[in-house]
CSV table of C-alpha atoms and ligand atoms in Angstrom, one decimal:
chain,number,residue,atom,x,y,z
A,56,UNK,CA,0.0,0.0,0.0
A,57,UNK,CA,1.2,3.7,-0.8
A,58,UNK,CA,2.2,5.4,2.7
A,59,UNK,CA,-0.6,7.4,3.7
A,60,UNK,CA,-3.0,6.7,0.9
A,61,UNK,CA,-6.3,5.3,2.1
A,62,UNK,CA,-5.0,4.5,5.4
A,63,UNK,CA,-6.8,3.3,8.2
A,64,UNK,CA,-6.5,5.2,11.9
A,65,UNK,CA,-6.5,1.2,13.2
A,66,UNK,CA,-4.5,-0.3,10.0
A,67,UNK,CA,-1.4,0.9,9.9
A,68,UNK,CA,0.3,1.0,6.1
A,69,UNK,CA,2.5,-1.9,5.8
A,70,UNK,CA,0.5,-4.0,8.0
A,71,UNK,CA,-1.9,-6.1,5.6
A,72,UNK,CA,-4.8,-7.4,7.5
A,73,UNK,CA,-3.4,-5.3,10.8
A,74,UNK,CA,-1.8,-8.1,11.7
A,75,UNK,CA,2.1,-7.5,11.0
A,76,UNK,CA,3.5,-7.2,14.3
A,77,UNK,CA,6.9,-7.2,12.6
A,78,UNK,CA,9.2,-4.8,14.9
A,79,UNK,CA,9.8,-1.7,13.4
A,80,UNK,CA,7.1,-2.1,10.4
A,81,UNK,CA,5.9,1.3,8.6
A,82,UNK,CA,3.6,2.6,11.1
A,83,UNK,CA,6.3,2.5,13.8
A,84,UNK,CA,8.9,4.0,11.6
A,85,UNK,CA,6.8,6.9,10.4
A,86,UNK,CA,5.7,7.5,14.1
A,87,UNK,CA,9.2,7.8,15.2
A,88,UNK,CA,10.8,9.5,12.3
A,89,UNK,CA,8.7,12.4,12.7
A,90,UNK,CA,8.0,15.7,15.2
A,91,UNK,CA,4.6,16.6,15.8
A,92,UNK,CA,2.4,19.6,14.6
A,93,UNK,CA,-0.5,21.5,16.9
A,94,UNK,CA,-3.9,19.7,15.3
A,95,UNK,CA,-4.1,23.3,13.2
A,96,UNK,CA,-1.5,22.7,11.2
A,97,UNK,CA,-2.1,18.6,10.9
A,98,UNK,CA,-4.4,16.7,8.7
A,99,UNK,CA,-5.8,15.0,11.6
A,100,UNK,CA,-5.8,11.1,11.5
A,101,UNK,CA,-9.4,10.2,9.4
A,102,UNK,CA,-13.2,9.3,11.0
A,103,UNK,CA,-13.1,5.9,12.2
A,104,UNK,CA,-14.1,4.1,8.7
A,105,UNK,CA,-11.9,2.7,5.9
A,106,UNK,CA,-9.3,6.0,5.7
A,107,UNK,CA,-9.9,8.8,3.1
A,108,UNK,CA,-6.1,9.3,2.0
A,109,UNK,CA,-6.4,12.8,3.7
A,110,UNK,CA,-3.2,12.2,5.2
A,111,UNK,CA,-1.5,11.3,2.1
A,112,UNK,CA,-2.8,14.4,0.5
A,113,UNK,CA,-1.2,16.5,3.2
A,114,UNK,CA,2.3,14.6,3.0
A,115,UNK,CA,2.3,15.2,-1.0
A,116,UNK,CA,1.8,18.8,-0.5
A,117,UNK,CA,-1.6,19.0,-2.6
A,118,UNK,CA,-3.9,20.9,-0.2
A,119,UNK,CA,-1.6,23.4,1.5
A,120,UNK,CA,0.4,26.1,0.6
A,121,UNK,CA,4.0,25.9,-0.4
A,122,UNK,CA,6.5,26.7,2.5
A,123,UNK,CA,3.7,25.6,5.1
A,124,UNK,CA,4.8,22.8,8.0
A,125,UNK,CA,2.4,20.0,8.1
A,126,UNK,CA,3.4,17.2,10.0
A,127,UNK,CA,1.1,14.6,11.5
A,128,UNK,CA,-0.3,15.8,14.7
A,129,UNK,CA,0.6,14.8,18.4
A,130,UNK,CA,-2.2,12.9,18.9
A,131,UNK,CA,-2.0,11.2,15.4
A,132,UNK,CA,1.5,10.3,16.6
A,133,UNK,CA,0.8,9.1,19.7
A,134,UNK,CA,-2.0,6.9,18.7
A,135,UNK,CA,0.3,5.3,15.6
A,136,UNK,CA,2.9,4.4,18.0
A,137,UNK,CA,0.1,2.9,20.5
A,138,UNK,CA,-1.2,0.8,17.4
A,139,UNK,CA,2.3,0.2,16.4
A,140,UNK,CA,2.8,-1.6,19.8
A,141,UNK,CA,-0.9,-3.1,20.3
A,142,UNK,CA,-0.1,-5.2,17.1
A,143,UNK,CA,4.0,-6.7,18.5
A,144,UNK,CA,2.7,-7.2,21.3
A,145,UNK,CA,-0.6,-8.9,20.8
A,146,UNK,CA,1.1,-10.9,17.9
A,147,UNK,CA,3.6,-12.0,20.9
A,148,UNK,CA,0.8,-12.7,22.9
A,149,UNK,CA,-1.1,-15.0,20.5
A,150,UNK,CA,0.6,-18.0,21.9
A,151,UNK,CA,-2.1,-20.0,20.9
A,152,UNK,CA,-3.2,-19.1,17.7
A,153,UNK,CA,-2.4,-22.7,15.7
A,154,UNK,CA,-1.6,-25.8,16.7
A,155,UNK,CA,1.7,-25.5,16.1
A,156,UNK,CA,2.4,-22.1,18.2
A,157,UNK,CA,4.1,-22.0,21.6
A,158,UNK,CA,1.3,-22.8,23.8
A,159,UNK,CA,-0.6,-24.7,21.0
A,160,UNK,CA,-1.7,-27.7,23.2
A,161,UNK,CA,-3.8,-24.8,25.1
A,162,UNK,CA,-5.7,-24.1,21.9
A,163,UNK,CA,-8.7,-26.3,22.9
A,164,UNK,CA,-8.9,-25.4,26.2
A,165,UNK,CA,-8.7,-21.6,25.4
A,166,UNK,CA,-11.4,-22.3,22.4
A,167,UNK,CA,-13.8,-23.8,25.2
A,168,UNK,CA,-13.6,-20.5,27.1
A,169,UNK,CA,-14.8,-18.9,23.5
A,170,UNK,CA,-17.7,-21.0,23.7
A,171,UNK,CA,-18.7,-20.1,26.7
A,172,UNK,CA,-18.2,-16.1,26.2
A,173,UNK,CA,-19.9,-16.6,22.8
A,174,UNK,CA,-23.8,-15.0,22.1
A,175,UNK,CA,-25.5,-18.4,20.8
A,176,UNK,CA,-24.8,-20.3,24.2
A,177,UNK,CA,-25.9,-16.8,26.3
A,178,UNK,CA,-28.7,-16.4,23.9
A,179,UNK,CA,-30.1,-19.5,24.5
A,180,UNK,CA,-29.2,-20.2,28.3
A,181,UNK,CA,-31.2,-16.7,28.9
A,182,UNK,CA,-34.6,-18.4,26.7
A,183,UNK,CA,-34.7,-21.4,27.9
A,184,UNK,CA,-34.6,-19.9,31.6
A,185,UNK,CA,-37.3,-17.3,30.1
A,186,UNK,CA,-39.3,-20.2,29.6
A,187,UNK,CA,-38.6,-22.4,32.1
A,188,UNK,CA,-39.0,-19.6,35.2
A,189,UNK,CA,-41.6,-19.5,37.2
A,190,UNK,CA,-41.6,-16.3,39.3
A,191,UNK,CA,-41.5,-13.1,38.4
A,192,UNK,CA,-38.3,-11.5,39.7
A,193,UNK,CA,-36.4,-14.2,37.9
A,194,UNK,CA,-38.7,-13.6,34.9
A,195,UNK,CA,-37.9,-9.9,34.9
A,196,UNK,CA,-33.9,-10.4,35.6
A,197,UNK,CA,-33.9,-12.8,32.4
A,198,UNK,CA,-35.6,-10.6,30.0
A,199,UNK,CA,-33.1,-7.8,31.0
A,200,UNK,CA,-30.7,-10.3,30.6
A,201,UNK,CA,-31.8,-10.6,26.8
A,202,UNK,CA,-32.6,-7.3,26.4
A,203,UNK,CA,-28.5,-6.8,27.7
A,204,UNK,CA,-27.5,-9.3,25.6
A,205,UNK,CA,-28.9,-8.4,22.1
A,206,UNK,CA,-28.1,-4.9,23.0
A,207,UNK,CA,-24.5,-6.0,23.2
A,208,UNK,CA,-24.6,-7.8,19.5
A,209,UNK,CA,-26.0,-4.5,18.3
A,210,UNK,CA,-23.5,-1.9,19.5
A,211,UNK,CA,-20.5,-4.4,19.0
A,212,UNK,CA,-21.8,-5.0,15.2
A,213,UNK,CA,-22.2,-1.1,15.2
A,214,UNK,CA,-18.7,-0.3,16.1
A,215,UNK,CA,-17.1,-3.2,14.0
A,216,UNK,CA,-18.7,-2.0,11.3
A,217,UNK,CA,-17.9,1.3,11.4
A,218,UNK,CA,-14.2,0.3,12.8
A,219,UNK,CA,-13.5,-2.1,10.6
A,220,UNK,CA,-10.4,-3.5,11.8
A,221,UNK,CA,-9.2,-6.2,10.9
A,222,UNK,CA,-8.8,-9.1,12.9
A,223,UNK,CA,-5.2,-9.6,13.1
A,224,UNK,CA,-3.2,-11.9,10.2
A,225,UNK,CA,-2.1,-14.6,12.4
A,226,UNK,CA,-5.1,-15.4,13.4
A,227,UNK,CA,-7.0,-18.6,12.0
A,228,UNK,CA,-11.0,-17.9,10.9
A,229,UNK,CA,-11.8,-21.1,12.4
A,230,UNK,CA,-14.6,-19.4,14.9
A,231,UNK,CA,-17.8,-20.9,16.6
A,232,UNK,CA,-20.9,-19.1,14.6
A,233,UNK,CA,-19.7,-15.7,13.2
A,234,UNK,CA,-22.1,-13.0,11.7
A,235,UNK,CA,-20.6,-10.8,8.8
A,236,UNK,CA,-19.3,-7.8,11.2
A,237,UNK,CA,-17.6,-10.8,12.7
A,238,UNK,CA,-14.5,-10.1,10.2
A,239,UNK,CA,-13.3,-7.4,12.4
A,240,UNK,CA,-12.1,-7.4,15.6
A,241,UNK,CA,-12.4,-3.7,17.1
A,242,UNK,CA,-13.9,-4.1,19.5
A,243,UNK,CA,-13.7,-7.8,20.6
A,244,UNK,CA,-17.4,-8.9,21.1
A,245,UNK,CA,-16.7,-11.3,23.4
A,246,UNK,CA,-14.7,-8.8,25.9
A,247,UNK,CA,-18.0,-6.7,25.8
A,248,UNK,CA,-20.1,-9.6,26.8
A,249,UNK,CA,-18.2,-10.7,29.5
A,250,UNK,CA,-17.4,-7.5,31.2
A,251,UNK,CA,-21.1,-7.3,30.8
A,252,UNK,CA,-23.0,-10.4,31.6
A,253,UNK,CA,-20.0,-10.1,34.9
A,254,UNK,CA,-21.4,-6.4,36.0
A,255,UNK,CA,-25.0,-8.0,35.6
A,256,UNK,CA,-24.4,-10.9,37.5
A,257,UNK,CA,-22.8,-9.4,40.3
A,258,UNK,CA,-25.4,-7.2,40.5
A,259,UNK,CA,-28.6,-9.6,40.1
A,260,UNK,CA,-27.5,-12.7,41.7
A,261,UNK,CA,-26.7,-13.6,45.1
A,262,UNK,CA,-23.7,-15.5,44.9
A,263,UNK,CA,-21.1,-16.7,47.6
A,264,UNK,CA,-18.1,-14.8,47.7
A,265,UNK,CA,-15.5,-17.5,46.1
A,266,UNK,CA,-18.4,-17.7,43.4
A,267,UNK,CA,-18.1,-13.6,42.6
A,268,UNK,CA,-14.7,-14.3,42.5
A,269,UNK,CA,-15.2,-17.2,39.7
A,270,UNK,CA,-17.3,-14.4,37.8
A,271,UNK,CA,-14.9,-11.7,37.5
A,272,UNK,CA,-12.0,-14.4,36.8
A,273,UNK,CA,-14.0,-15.8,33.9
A,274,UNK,CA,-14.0,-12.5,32.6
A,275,UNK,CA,-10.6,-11.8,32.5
A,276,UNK,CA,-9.7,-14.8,31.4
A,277,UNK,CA,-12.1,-14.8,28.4
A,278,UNK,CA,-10.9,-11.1,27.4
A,279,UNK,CA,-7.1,-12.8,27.8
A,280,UNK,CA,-7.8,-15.9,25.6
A,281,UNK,CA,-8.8,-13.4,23.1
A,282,UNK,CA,-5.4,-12.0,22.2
A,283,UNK,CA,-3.8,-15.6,22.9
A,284,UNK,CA,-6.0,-17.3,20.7
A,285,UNK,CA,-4.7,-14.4,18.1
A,286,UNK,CA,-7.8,-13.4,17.5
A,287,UNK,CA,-7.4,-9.9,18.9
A,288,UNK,CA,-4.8,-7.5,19.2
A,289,UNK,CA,-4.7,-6.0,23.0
A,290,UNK,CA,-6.9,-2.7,22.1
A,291,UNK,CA,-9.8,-4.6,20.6
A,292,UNK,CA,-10.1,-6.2,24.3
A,293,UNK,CA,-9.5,-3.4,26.3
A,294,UNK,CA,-11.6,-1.2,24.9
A,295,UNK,CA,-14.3,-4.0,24.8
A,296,UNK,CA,-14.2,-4.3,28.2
A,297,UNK,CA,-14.8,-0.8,29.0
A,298,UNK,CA,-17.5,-1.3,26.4
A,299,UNK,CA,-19.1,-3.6,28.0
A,300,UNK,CA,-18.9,-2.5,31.6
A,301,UNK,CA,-20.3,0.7,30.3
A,302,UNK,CA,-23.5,-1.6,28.5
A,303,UNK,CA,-24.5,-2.1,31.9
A,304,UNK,CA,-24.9,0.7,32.9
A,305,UNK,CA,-27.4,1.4,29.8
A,306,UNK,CA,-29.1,-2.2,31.1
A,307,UNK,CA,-29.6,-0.6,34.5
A,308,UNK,CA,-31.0,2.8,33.1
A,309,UNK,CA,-33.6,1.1,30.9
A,310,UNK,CA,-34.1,-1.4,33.4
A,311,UNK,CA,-37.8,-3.3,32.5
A,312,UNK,CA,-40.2,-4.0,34.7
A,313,UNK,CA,-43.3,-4.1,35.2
A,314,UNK,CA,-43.4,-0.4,36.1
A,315,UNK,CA,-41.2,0.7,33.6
A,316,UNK,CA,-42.8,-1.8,30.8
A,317,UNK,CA,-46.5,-2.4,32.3
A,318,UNK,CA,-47.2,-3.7,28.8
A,319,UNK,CA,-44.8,-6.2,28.2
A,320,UNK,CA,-45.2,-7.6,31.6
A,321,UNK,CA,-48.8,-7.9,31.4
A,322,UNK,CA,-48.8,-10.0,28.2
A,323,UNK,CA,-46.0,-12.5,30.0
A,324,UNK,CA,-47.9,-12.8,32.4
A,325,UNK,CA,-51.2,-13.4,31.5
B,1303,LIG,C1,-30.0,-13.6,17.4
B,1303,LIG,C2,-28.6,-13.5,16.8
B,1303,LIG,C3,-28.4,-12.4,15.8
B,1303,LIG,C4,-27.6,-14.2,17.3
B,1303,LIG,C5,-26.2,-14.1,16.8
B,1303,LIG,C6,-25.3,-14.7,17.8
B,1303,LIG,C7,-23.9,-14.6,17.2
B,1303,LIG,C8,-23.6,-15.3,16.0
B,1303,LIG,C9,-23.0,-13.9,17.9
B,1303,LIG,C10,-21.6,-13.7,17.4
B,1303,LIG,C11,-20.7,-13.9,18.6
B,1303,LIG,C12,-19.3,-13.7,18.1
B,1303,LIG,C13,-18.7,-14.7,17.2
B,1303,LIG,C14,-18.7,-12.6,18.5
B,1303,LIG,C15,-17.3,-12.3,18.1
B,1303,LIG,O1,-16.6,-12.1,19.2
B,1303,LIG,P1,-15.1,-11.5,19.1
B,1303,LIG,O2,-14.6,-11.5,20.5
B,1303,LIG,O3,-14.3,-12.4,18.2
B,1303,LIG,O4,-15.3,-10.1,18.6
């Protein structure tokens, strides 16, 4: 790809598929080779979609007078060297990301854990108790539940869509029931669900302490498993959990019940 030209804020050039976590690839080099300029002076790095090559322009010297400084901006800097890292480092991380990789025996184990992160199993766990409950707290606590969960698929296909980064190169496409937006890994749709479903939990269920505990851990350890299977770079996780801990509290603000939904109650329960 041309430096600059149709770049992507979360795809560096020189990094096909975001995934090159080669030391020192173009992204890091540019970063480092160059001071920054106040945001006035720099074509600021592009809206969060497929980049528009404004960049480029800038560098080639089409769109601003002759004489005139423009270098990237601080920020622009700053967030190219962050990428820069996010991708050695999470390609370092992805011990398990084929059978054959450092911690490759762990691949099934860690693929189990994406199982029981992923929305099918959640999805389903939450109807069938729908169905199967009898009183109406637990009724109400399972239908925010779903209401949490598809809520979750929606903002995550939102943001991957209009993201769309790539999921990084060395990892393999070999995922449990994917849905098109499913290419991309920013943010990573299983962090979001588990920092989720773990604030909701907490919250909703009385459970024994060591249980809590178990909770949080699974979290972690699903948002972890992530960038180990190599299915994520470190950023696409982070920012999912935040993403998901911050779902809740749009579950708690629409909260349904049956004085918030008098409706909806009243037909379940007839
Ligand atoms: C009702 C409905 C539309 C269900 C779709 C459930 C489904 C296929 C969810 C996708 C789960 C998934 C593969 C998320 C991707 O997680 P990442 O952590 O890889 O972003």
């Amino acid at each position: 790809m041309r430096a600059g030209a149709h770049m992507h804020p979360l795809q560096p050039a020189g990094a096909p598929g975001g995934g090159s976590g080669a030391p020192g690839h173009s992204l890091g080099r540019r970063g480092r080779g160059h001071g920054c300029s106040g945001p006035s002076l720099a074509k600021p790095v592009s809206g969060l979609g497929a980049g528009t090559g404004g960049e480029g322009r800038a560098r080639r010297g089409a769109v601003h007078p002759p004489g005139e400084f423009r270098g990237p901006s601080c920020a622009a800097v700053a967030l190219r060297s962050l990428l820069a890292a996010d991708l050695r480092f999470s390609r370092q991380l992805g011990v398990c990301a084929g059978e054959r990789s450092a911690w490759g025996s762990a691949r099934p184990l860690l693929r189990l854990l994406e199982v029981s992160g992923h929305g099918v199993p959640w999805l389903a766990g939450t109807l069938y108790g729908l169905g199967r409950s009898e009183s109406p707290a637990g009724r109400e606590v399972l239908l925010n539940l779903l209401f949490a969960l598809l809520l979750d698929l929606v903002l995550v296909a939102v943001v991957k869509g209009l993201v769309r980064r790539r999921r990084p190169t060395h990892n393999k496409m070999d995922m449990f029931v994917t849905i098109s937006v499913d290419k991309y890994s920013f943010p990573s749709g299983h962090a979001t669900r588990a920092a989720m479903v773990c604030r909701f939990v907490l919250h909703h269920l009385v459970l024994a302490i060591p249980l809590r505990v178990l909770v949080v851990l699974w979290a972690i350890i699903v948002g972890i498993s992530r960038v180990m299977l190599g299915r994520h770079n470190v950023t696409d996780v982070a920012f999912g959990f935040i993403m998901g801990y911050m779902q809740y509290n749009v579950v708690k603000y629409f909260w349904l019940s049956p004085l918030s939904a008098p409706a909806l109650f009243a037909v379940w329960n007839q």
